[in-house]
Structures are given as C-alpha cells and as structure tokens.
Amino acid sequence: MRNGSSLVGAAQAGDAGALGLLLAQHEAGMRAVALSILGYGPDAEDAVQDAMVTALRRVGEVRDPEAVGAWLRTIVRNNCRARLRGVRPVPVDTAWLDTYSGGPDPEELLEQSALRDWVWHALDELSEADRLVMLLRHFTGVTSYEQIASICGIPVGTVRSRLSHGRKVLAERLRAGAELAHADASSLAAASRRQAEDALATAMRGDFHQVVGDLWHADAELRLPDRVVGGVDAAVRGMASDLDAGVRQRLVNVVAGPGVLIWETDLISPPDNPDHCPPGAVWLHKLHEGRVSTMTLFHP
C-alpha cells in the first residue's frame, strides 16, 4: 500500500487515483468527525462529501503530507459547524500547516494538473441541472444555497438535493480510482477566458451590440432571477445605460461547461457616485448549439 506522503505528492501532481486512495484511507476518520458533531443523517454525509470536493480543488494547499488527515478532518469539522450555524461551509484554515516556501500557487498547480481534467470530465457526466449547481457552489463566488436557489429559480431544498447527488457522483468516482486519461479541460477554460475578456473589453468600449451579435441567438432572453427582462435589445440598452452612468466591469472569474458559461465581474461605480451599483455581478449564460439562449444577471 502506498503511504500517505507519496499519495499526497501524486495527488498534487494531478493523479486522481492517488487522491481517491488518499480519501479512502481517511474517510472513516472524516465520517467519525461528522457523526460526532451532527449525528447520524444526511447532514453528516453531506459534510463528508463536501469535504471530498473541497479536497479535489485544494489538495495543493497541503504542505506537510503527514498532516493531510488532520487537514481533511478540519474541513469536515468546519463544514459541520457551518451547517449548525446555518451558513455555508468555509474553507479550512491552513495556517497551522508548514509555511509555503515558493513554487506554483495552489490554484495554478491545479490548473496545470490532470486532476482538473478528471474533475471536469466527471462534472460533465452529471445532468445539466446537477452540474449547474455544482459549478456555482464549488467554482464561483455564488456559494450559499440561497444564492444558488435565487439565480437558478429553484427552491433551496432542490439545491440541496442536486448538490448531494453531484457530490456523491464525484465521491464514488474517486473511490473507484479514476485512472483513465481525459480530454484537456484547461484548453476549454483558457478559450472561454479569452472569449470573456474580449467580449467584456468590447462591451466597455460601447459595442455590446457586437458582443450579443457574435455570441447570442437573435431570440435570446435576458433574465433577472425572478423574471424575464427582455431580449437582445434590452441587454444592449442595459449595458449602454450603465456605461452612460460611468459604470465599468472587470472580469474576475470564468467557468465553462457543456451548455453553460458563467462570468463573474466586479462592478466599478463612478467616483462621484460610489454606491451607484452593487459590487459584483454574475452572468449565467445558458447555451444552445454554442450560442447564448438565455442570460441571467445576478448580484450576489
């Protein structure tokens, strides 16, 4: 059996099978923490599965391989306490681990690794509805159940059930090993990022009509979480109104998957009216045949 230190190193290098073995070794301890805090029931299982998804994204943060078990149990403990408080789980505090001495940033390491490709391949196998809530929860700033419910137009209970199913799929695939090679997801991510940067730069020049002409269907809908605002013309008018008021947007994050594209932006109010707009926006694009069919604008 491979020891924990070698598994951590392999997982950080992008070996999804190694991460699966690592989680299998520590799953009993993670579940014991959840049960001790939440008791038997779906909340405890969700806390463990949520921790596994967190580990997928943040295994690069582990600086002391011998402490990985404590790191995983701390994630579970934070998840459980957050559930008791009725707030979203927060990332584990890793300040007690060895100080990082240089090299790639954990997110950069993950971007470069095969592990990212495996994660995205697994996500792609979820239903469109399950995949969307997983993307929002684990890859964007829209993380609370209430926010996800609002932007998707579904009850909070539905968000919970879809997240639970999505996490189970990922956890099951990890336990199975996930040894196969998969298509390069980083290429899609990079292309989507470049497209978003170009589109937003064009919009900030006052040419948003060109963006919707290039990327949207002619009958696409512009939505807010609770209603349809209009179509392409409404989107162009809305952007023009913001620009006339001196509002600018800066791209923060791009998440892309089959049939969905998510942009997160900072909203920059004019200096003479700093409270003109919320601090940020999420553009949730639903795609049909590669073009936008609906775009929901959400302010977290």
Coordinates of N, CA and C in Angstrom, one line a residue, residues 112-209:
Q112 N -2.8 23.3 -13.9 CA -1.9 22.6 -14.8 C -2.0 21.1 -14.7
S113 N -2.8 20.6 -13.8 CA -2.8 19.1 -13.5 C -3.8 18.4 -14.2
A114 N -3.6 17.1 -14.4 CA -4.6 16.2 -14.9 C -5.8 16.0 -14.1
L115 N -5.6 16.3 -12.8 CA -6.7 16.2 -11.8 C -7.9 17.1 -12.3
R116 N -7.5 18.3 -12.7 CA -8.6 19.2 -13.2 C -9.3 18.6 -14.3
D117 N -8.6 18.0 -15.3 CA -9.3 17.4 -16.4 C -10.3 16.3 -15.9
W118 N -9.8 15.5 -14.9 CA -10.7 14.4 -14.4 C -11.9 15.0 -13.7
V119 N -11.7 16.0 -12.9 CA -12.9 16.7 -12.2 C -13.9 17.1 -13.2
W120 N -13.4 17.8 -14.3 CA -14.4 18.4 -15.2 C -15.0 17.3 -16.1
H121 N -14.3 16.2 -16.3 CA -14.9 15.1 -17.0 C -16.0 14.5 -16.2
A122 N -15.8 14.3 -14.9 CA -16.8 13.8 -14.0 C -18.0 14.7 -13.9
L123 N -17.8 16.0 -13.8 CA -18.9 17.0 -13.8 C -19.7 16.9 -15.1
D124 N -19.0 16.7 -16.2 CA -19.7 16.7 -17.5 C -20.7 15.6 -17.5
E125 N -20.5 14.5 -16.7 CA -21.4 13.4 -16.8 C -22.6 13.6 -15.9
L126 N -22.7 14.6 -15.2 CA -23.9 15.0 -14.4 C -25.0 15.5 -15.3
S127 N -26.2 15.5 -14.8 CA -27.3 16.1 -15.6 C -27.0 17.6 -15.6
E128 N -27.6 18.3 -16.6 CA -27.4 19.7 -16.7 C -27.8 20.5 -15.4
A129 N -28.9 20.1 -14.8 CA -29.3 20.7 -13.6 C -28.4 20.5 -12.4
D130 N -27.9 19.3 -12.3 CA -27.0 19.0 -11.2 C -25.6 19.7 -11.4
R131 N -25.2 19.7 -12.7 CA -23.9 20.2 -13.0 C -23.9 21.8 -12.7
L132 N -25.0 22.4 -13.0 CA -25.0 23.9 -12.8 C -24.9 24.2 -11.3
V133 N -25.6 23.6 -10.4 CA -25.5 23.9 -9.0 C -24.1 23.5 -8.5
M134 N -23.5 22.5 -9.0 CA -22.1 22.1 -8.6 C -21.1 23.2 -9.1
L135 N -21.3 23.6 -10.3 CA -20.4 24.7 -10.8 C -20.5 25.9 -10.0
L136 N -21.7 26.3 -9.7 CA -21.9 27.6 -8.9 C -21.3 27.4 -7.5
R137 N -21.6 26.3 -6.8 CA -21.2 26.1 -5.4 C -19.7 26.0 -5.3
H138 N -19.0 25.2 -6.2 CA -17.6 24.9 -5.9 C -16.6 25.7 -6.8
F139 N -17.1 26.4 -7.8 CA -16.2 27.1 -8.7 C -16.5 28.5 -8.9
T140 N -17.4 29.1 -8.2 CA -17.7 30.5 -8.3 C -17.9 31.1 -6.9
G141 N -18.2 32.4 -6.9 CA -18.5 33.1 -5.6 C -19.9 32.9 -5.2
V142 N -20.7 32.3 -6.0 CA -22.2 32.1 -5.7 C -22.2 30.8 -4.9
T143 N -22.1 30.8 -3.6 CA -21.8 29.6 -2.9 C -23.0 29.2 -1.9
S144 N -23.7 30.2 -1.4 CA -24.8 29.8 -0.4 C -25.9 29.1 -1.1
Y145 N -26.6 28.3 -0.4 CA -27.8 27.6 -1.0 C -28.8 28.6 -1.5
E146 N -29.0 29.7 -0.7 CA -30.0 30.7 -1.0 C -29.6 31.4 -2.3
Q147 N -28.4 31.8 -2.5 CA -27.9 32.4 -3.7 C -28.1 31.5 -4.9
I148 N -27.7 30.3 -4.8 CA -27.9 29.3 -5.9 C -29.3 29.1 -6.2
A149 N -30.2 29.0 -5.2 CA -31.6 28.9 -5.5 C -32.1 30.1 -6.2
S150 N -31.7 31.3 -5.8 CA -32.2 32.5 -6.5 C -31.8 32.6 -7.9
I151 N -30.5 32.4 -8.2 CA -30.1 32.5 -9.6 C -30.6 31.4 -10.5
C152 N -30.9 30.2 -10.0 CA -31.4 29.1 -10.8 C -32.9 29.1 -10.8
G153 N -33.6 29.9 -9.9 CA -35.0 29.9 -9.9 C -35.6 28.6 -9.4
I154 N -35.0 28.0 -8.3 CA -35.5 26.7 -7.8 C -35.5 26.8 -6.2
P155 N -36.2 26.0 -5.5 CA -36.2 26.0 -4.1 C -34.9 25.6 -3.5
V156 N -34.6 26.1 -2.3 CA -33.4 25.7 -1.6 C -33.3 24.2 -1.4
G157 N -34.4 23.5 -1.1 CA -34.4 22.1 -1.0 C -33.9 21.4 -2.2
T158 N -34.3 21.9 -3.4 CA -33.8 21.3 -4.7 C -32.3 21.5 -4.8
V159 N -31.8 22.7 -4.4 CA -30.4 23.0 -4.5 C -29.6 21.9 -3.7
R160 N -30.2 21.7 -2.5 CA -29.5 20.7 -1.6 C -29.5 19.3 -2.2
S161 N -30.6 18.9 -2.7 CA -30.7 17.5 -3.3 C -29.8 17.4 -4.5
R162 N -29.7 18.4 -5.3 CA -28.8 18.4 -6.5 C -27.4 18.4 -6.1
L163 N -27.0 19.2 -5.2 CA -25.6 19.2 -4.7 C -25.2 17.8 -4.1
S164 N -26.2 17.3 -3.3 CA -25.9 16.0 -2.7 C -25.7 14.9 -3.7
H165 N -26.5 14.9 -4.8 CA -26.3 13.9 -5.8 C -25.0 14.1 -6.6
G166 N -24.7 15.4 -6.9 CA -23.4 15.7 -7.6 C -22.2 15.3 -6.8
R167 N -22.2 15.6 -5.5 CA -21.1 15.2 -4.7 C -20.9 13.7 -4.5
K168 N -22.1 13.0 -4.5 CA -22.0 11.5 -4.4 C -21.3 10.9 -5.7
V169 N -21.7 11.5 -6.8 CA -21.1 11.0 -8.1 C -19.6 11.2 -8.0
L170 N -19.1 12.4 -7.6 CA -17.7 12.7 -7.6 C -17.0 11.7 -6.6
A171 N -17.6 11.6 -5.4 CA -17.0 10.8 -4.4 C -16.9 9.3 -4.8
E172 N -18.0 8.8 -5.5 CA -18.0 7.4 -6.0 C -16.9 7.2 -7.0
R173 N -16.7 8.2 -7.9 CA -15.7 8.1 -8.9 C -14.3 8.1 -8.3
L174 N -14.1 8.9 -7.3 CA -12.8 8.9 -6.6 C -12.5 7.6 -5.9
R175 N -13.6 7.0 -5.3 CA -13.3 5.7 -4.6 C -13.0 4.7 -5.6
A176 N -13.5 4.8 -6.8 CA -13.3 3.8 -7.9 C -11.9 3.9 -8.5
G177 N -11.3 5.1 -8.3 CA -9.9 5.2 -8.8 C -9.7 6.3 -9.8
A178 N -10.5 6.4 -10.9 CA -10.4 7.4 -11.9 C -9.0 7.4 -12.6
E179 N -8.7 6.2 -13.2 CA -7.3 6.1 -13.7 C -7.2 6.5 -15.2
L180 N -8.4 6.7 -15.9 CA -8.3 6.9 -17.3 C -7.9 8.4 -17.6
A181 N -7.3 8.5 -18.8 CA -7.0 9.9 -19.3 C -8.2 10.5 -19.8
H182 N -8.3 11.8 -19.7 CA -9.5 12.5 -20.2 C -9.0 13.7 -21.1
A183 N -10.0 14.3 -21.8 CA -9.7 15.4 -22.6 C -9.2 16.6 -21.8
D184 N -8.4 17.5 -22.4 CA -7.8 18.6 -21.7 C -8.8 19.7 -21.4
A185 N -9.3 19.7 -20.2 CA -10.3 20.7 -19.8 C -9.7 22.1 -19.7
S186 N -8.4 22.2 -19.5 CA -7.7 23.5 -19.3 C -7.8 24.3 -20.6
S187 N -7.8 23.6 -21.8 CA -7.9 24.3 -23.1 C -9.2 25.0 -23.2
L188 N -10.3 24.3 -22.8 CA -11.7 24.9 -22.8 C -11.7 26.1 -21.9
A189 N -11.1 25.9 -20.7 CA -11.1 27.0 -19.7 C -10.4 28.2 -20.3
A190 N -9.2 28.0 -20.9 CA -8.4 29.1 -21.4 C -9.2 29.8 -22.5
A191 N -9.8 29.0 -23.4 CA -10.5 29.6 -24.6 C -11.7 30.4 -24.1
S192 N -12.4 29.9 -23.1 CA -13.6 30.6 -22.5 C -13.2 31.9 -21.9
R193 N -12.0 31.9 -21.2 CA -11.5 33.1 -20.5 C -11.1 34.1 -21.6
R194 N -10.5 33.8 -22.6 CA -10.1 34.7 -23.7 C -11.4 35.3 -24.3
Q195 N -12.4 34.5 -24.6 CA -13.6 34.9 -25.2 C -14.3 36.0 -24.3
A196 N -14.3 35.7 -22.9 CA -14.9 36.6 -22.0 C -14.2 37.9 -21.9
E197 N -12.8 37.8 -21.9 CA -12.0 39.1 -21.8 C -12.3 39.9 -23.1
D198 N -12.3 39.3 -24.2 CA -12.5 40.1 -25.5 C -13.9 40.7 -25.5
A199 N -14.9 39.8 -25.1 CA -16.3 40.3 -25.1 C -16.5 41.5 -24.1
L200 N -15.9 41.4 -22.9 CA -16.1 42.5 -22.0 C -15.4 43.7 -22.4
A201 N -14.2 43.6 -23.0 CA -13.5 44.7 -23.5 C -14.3 45.4 -24.6
T202 N -14.9 44.6 -25.4 CA -15.7 45.2 -26.5 C -16.9 45.9 -25.9
A203 N -17.6 45.3 -24.9 CA -18.7 46.0 -24.2 C -18.3 47.3 -23.6
M204 N -17.1 47.3 -22.9 CA -16.7 48.5 -22.2 C -16.4 49.6 -23.2
R205 N -16.2 49.3 -24.5 CA -16.0 50.3 -25.5 C -17.3 50.9 -26.0
G206 N -18.4 50.3 -25.5 CA -19.7 50.8 -26.0 C -20.2 50.0 -27.2
D207 N -19.6 48.8 -27.4 CA -20.0 48.0 -28.6 C -20.7 46.7 -28.1
F208 N -21.5 46.7 -27.1 CA -22.1 45.5 -26.6 C -23.0 44.9 -27.6
H209 N -23.6 45.7 -28.6 CA -24.4 45.1 -29.6 C -23.5 44.1 -30.5

